[in-house]
PDB file of C-alpha atoms in Angstrom:
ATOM      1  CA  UNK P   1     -11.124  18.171   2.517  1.00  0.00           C
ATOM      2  CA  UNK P   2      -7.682  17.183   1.498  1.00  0.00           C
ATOM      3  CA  UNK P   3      -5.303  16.432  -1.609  1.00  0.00           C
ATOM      4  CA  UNK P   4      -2.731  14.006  -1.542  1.00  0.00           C
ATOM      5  CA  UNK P   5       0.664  13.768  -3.341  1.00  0.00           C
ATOM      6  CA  UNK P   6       2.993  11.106  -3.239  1.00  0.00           C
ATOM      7  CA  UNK P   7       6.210  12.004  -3.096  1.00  0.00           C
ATOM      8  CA  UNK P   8       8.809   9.808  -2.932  1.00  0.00           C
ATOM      9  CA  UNK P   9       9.174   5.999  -3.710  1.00  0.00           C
ATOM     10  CA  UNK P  10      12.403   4.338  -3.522  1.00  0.00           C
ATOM     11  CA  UNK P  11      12.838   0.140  -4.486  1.00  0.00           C
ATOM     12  CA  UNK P  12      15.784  -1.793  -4.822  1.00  0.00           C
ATOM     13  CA  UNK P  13      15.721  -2.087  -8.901  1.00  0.00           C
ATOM     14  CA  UNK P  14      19.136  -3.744  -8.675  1.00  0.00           C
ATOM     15  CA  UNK P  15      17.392  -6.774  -6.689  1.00  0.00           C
ATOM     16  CA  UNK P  16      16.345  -9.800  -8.194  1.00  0.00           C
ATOM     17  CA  UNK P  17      12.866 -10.219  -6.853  1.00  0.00           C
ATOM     18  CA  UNK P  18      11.752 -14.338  -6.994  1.00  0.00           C
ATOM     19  CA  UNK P  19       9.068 -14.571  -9.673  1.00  0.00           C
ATOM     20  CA  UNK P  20       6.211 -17.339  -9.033  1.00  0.00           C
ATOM     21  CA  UNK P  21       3.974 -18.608 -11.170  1.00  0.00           C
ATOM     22  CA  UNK P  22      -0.009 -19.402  -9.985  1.00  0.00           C
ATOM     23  CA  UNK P  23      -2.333 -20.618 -12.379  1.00  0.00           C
ATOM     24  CA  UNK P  24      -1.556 -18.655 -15.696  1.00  0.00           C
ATOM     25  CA  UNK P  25      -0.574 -15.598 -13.845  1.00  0.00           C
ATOM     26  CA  UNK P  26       3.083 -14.200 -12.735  1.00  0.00           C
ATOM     27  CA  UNK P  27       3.495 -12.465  -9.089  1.00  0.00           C
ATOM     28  CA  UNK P  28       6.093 -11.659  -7.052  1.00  0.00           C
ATOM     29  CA  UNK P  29       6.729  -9.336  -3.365  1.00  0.00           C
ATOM     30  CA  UNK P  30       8.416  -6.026  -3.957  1.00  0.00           C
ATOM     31  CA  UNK P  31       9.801  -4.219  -0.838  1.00  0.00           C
ATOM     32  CA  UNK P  32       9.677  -0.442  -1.095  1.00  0.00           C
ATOM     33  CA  UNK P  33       9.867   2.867   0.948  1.00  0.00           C
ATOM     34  CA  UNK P  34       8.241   6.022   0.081  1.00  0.00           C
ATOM     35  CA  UNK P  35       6.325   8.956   1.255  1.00  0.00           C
ATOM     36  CA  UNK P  36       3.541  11.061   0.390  1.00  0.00           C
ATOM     37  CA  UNK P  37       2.139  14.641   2.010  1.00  0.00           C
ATOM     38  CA  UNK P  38      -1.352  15.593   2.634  1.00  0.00           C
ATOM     39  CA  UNK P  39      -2.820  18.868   2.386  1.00  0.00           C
ATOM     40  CA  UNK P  40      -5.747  18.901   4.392  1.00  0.00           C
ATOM     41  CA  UNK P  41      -8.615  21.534   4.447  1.00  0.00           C
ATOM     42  CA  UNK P  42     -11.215  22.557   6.785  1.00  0.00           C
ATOM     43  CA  UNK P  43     -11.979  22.542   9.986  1.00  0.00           C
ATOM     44  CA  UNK P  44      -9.034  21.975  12.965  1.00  0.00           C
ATOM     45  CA  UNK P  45     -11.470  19.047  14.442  1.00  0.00           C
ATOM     46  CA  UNK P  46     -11.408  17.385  10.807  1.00  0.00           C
ATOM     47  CA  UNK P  47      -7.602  17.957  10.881  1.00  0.00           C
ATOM     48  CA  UNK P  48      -7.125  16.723  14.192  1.00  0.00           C
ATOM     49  CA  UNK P  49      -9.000  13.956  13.826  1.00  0.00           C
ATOM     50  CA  UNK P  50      -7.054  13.043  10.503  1.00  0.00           C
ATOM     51  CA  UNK P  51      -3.972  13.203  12.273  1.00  0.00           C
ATOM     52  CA  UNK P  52      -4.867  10.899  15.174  1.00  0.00           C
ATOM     53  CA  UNK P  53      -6.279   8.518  13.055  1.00  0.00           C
ATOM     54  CA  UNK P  54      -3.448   8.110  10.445  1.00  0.00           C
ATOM     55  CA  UNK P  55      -0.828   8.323  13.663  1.00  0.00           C
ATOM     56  CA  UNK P  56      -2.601   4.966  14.383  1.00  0.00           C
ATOM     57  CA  UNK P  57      -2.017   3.751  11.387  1.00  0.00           C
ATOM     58  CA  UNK P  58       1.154   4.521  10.531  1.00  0.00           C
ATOM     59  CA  UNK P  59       2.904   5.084  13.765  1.00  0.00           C
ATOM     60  CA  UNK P  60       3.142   8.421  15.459  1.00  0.00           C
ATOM     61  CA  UNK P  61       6.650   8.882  14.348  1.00  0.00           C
ATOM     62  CA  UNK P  62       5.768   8.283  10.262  1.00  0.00           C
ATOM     63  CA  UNK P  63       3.358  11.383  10.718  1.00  0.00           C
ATOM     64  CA  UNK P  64       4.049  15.085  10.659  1.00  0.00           C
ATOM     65  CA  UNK P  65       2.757  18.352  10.519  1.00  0.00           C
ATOM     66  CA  UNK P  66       4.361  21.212   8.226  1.00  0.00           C
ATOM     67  CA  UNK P  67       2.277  24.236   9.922  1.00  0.00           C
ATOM     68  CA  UNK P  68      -1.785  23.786  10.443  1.00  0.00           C
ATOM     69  CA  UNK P  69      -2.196  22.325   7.003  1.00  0.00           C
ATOM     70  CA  UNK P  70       0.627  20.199   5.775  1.00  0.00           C
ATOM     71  CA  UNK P  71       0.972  16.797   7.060  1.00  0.00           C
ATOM     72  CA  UNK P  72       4.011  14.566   5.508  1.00  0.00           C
ATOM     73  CA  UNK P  73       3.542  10.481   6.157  1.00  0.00           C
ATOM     74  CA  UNK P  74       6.432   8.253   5.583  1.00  0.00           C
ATOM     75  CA  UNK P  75       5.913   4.913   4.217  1.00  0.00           C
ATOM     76  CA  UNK P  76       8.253   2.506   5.745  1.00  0.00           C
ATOM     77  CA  UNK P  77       9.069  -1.203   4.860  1.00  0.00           C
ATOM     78  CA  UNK P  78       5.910  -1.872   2.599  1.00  0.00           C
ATOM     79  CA  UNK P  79       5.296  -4.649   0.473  1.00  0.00           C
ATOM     80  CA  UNK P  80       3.705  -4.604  -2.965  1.00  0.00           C
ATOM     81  CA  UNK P  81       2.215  -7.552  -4.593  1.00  0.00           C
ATOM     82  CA  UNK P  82       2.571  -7.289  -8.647  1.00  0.00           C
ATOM     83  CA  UNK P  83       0.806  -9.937 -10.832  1.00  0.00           C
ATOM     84  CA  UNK P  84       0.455 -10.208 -14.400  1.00  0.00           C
ATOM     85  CA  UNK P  85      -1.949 -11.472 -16.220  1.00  0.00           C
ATOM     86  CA  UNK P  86      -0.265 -13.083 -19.515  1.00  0.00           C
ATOM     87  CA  UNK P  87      -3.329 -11.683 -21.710  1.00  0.00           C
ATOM     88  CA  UNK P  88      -2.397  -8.237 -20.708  1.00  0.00           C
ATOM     89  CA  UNK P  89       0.599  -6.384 -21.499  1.00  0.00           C
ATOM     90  CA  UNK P  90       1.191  -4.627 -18.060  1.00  0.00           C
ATOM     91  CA  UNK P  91       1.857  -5.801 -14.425  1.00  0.00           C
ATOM     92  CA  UNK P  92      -0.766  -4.926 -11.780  1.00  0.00           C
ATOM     93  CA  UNK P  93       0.410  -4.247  -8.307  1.00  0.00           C
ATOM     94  CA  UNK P  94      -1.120  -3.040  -5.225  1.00  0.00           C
ATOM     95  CA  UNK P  95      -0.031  -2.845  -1.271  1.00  0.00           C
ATOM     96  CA  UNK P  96       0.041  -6.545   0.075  1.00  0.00           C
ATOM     97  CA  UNK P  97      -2.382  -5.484   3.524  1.00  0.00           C
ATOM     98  CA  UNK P  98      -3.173  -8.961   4.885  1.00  0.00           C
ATOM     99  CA  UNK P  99      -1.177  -8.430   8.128  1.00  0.00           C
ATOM    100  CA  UNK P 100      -2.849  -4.604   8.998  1.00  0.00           C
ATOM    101  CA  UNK P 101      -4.658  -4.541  12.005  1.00  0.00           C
ATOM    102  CA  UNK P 102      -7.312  -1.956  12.820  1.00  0.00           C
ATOM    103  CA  UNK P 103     -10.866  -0.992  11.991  1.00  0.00           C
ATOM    104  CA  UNK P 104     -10.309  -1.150   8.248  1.00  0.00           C
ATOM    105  CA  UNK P 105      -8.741  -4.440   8.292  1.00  0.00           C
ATOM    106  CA  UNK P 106     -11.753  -6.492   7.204  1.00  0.00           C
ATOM    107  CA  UNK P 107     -12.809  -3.714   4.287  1.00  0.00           C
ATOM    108  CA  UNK P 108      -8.608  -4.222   3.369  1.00  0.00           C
ATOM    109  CA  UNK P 109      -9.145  -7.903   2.846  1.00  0.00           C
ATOM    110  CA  UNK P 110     -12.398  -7.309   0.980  1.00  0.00           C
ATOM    111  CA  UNK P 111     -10.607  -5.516  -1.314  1.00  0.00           C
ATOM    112  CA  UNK P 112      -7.678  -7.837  -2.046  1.00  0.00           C
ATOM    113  CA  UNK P 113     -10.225 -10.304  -2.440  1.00  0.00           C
ATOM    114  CA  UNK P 114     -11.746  -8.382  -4.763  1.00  0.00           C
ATOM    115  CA  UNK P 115      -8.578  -7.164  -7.109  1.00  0.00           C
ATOM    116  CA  UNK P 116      -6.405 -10.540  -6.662  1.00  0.00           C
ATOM    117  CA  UNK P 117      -6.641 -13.252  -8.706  1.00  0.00           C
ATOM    118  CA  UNK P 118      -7.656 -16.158  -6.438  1.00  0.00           C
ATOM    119  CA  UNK P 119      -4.799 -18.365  -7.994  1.00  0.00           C
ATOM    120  CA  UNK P 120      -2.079 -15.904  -6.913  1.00  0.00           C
ATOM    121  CA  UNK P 121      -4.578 -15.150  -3.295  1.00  0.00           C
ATOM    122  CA  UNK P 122      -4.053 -19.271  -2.739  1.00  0.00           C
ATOM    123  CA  UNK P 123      -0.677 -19.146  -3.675  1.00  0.00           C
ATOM    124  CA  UNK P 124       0.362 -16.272  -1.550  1.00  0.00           C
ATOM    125  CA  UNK P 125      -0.850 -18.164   2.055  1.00  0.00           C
ATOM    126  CA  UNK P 126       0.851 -20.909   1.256  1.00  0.00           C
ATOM    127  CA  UNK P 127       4.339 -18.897   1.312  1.00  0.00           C
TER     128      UNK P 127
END
């Protein structure tokens, strides 16, 4: 029904982003911008459906259509959470979500629950 590209991010690298320790992991918020375009498929009530439903959740404004088919999403004053485990040679990061409101909101904190270690989950509320 759709692909999806992202395609822009944009971070601060020059920033010196506070890194906390929890348990035997590392984490630390990262503050970025970006954007991503969908090309959607199929039927207009699919499409216009999409559109009203990702104008909710990222504001009318951050949502655009390119002709019938191309819709462009900016990404606006996000927050990444990156954790490392010190087994593992790479950081792990993913969108921090607990403030979204809306009808995925519980299945968002599921998830977090799910990925996050709870050392660096504990840690986090407390900030």
């Amino acid at each position: 029904y759709m692909s999806v590209q992202m395609t822009g991010f944009e971070f601060d690298s020059n920033k010196k982003h506070k890194l906390k320790k929890a348990g035997k992991y590392f984490w630390a918020f990262v503050s970025y911008s970006g954007s991503m375009q969908m090309i959607l498929k199929g039927a207009d009530e699919f499409k216009n459906l999409l559109v009203t439903v990702l104008q909710a959740q990222f504001g009318a404004e951050n949502v655009q259509m390119e002709g019938p088919s191309i819709m462009h999403i900016a990404l606006k004053n996000k927050v990444l959470i990156a954790f490392k485990d010190p087994a593992l040679p790479n950081w792990s990061i993913i969108e921090d979500k607990r403030g979204e409101k809306g009808p995925n909101q519980e299945q968002q904190q599921e998830l977090l629950k799910a990925i996050m270690p709870a050392e660096v989950l504990l840690a986090m509320d407390k900030k």
